[in-house]
């Protein structure tokens, strides 16, 4: 009887251990509801200095916008180029050709090569794409 209890106890512990998932590996928060939302880049945030540098040009309505088709895919525009973004595997489609500002070039470089994780703060309407080992992020605000 003790052997049966030990075996059942071991099985229960194994089931509990294998059912727990490591959220640090997942890039997709479980409560994310980005589908159908629209976002505009506010600027480039430096975590260590706690400073935000607004993206230029500021007077461009379409620049730096993202429209989420699903919770993980978006289309949008840099300063002059159409982009496609997948935040599960950080794949970006688009070119850097003809960007209207240095920030446009930097934006495409960050999205294409440097951003590797994100956070979504529904209460504050903030979307952050982290890069540089989370020392920096692109800060977005939701559009209505």
PDB file of C-alpha atoms in Angstrom, residues 47 117-118 130-137:
ATOM      1  CA  UNK A  47      15.336  53.563 -18.530  1.00  0.00           C
ATOM      2  CA  UNK A 117      10.329  41.758 -25.966  1.00  0.00           C
ATOM      3  CA  UNK A 118       7.427  43.991 -25.094  1.00  0.00           C
ATOM      4  CA  UNK A 130      12.291  46.766 -25.270  1.00  0.00           C
ATOM      5  CA  UNK A 131      15.805  46.733 -26.679  1.00  0.00           C
ATOM      6  CA  UNK A 132      19.392  47.114 -25.441  1.00  0.00           C
ATOM      7  CA  UNK A 133      18.838  44.531 -22.648  1.00  0.00           C
ATOM      8  CA  UNK A 134      15.705  46.409 -21.513  1.00  0.00           C
ATOM      9  CA  UNK A 135      17.716  49.585 -20.915  1.00  0.00           C
ATOM     10  CA  UNK A 136      15.644  51.291 -23.609  1.00  0.00           C
ATOM     11  CA  UNK A 137      12.228  50.945 -25.157  1.00  0.00           C
TER      12      UNK A 137
END
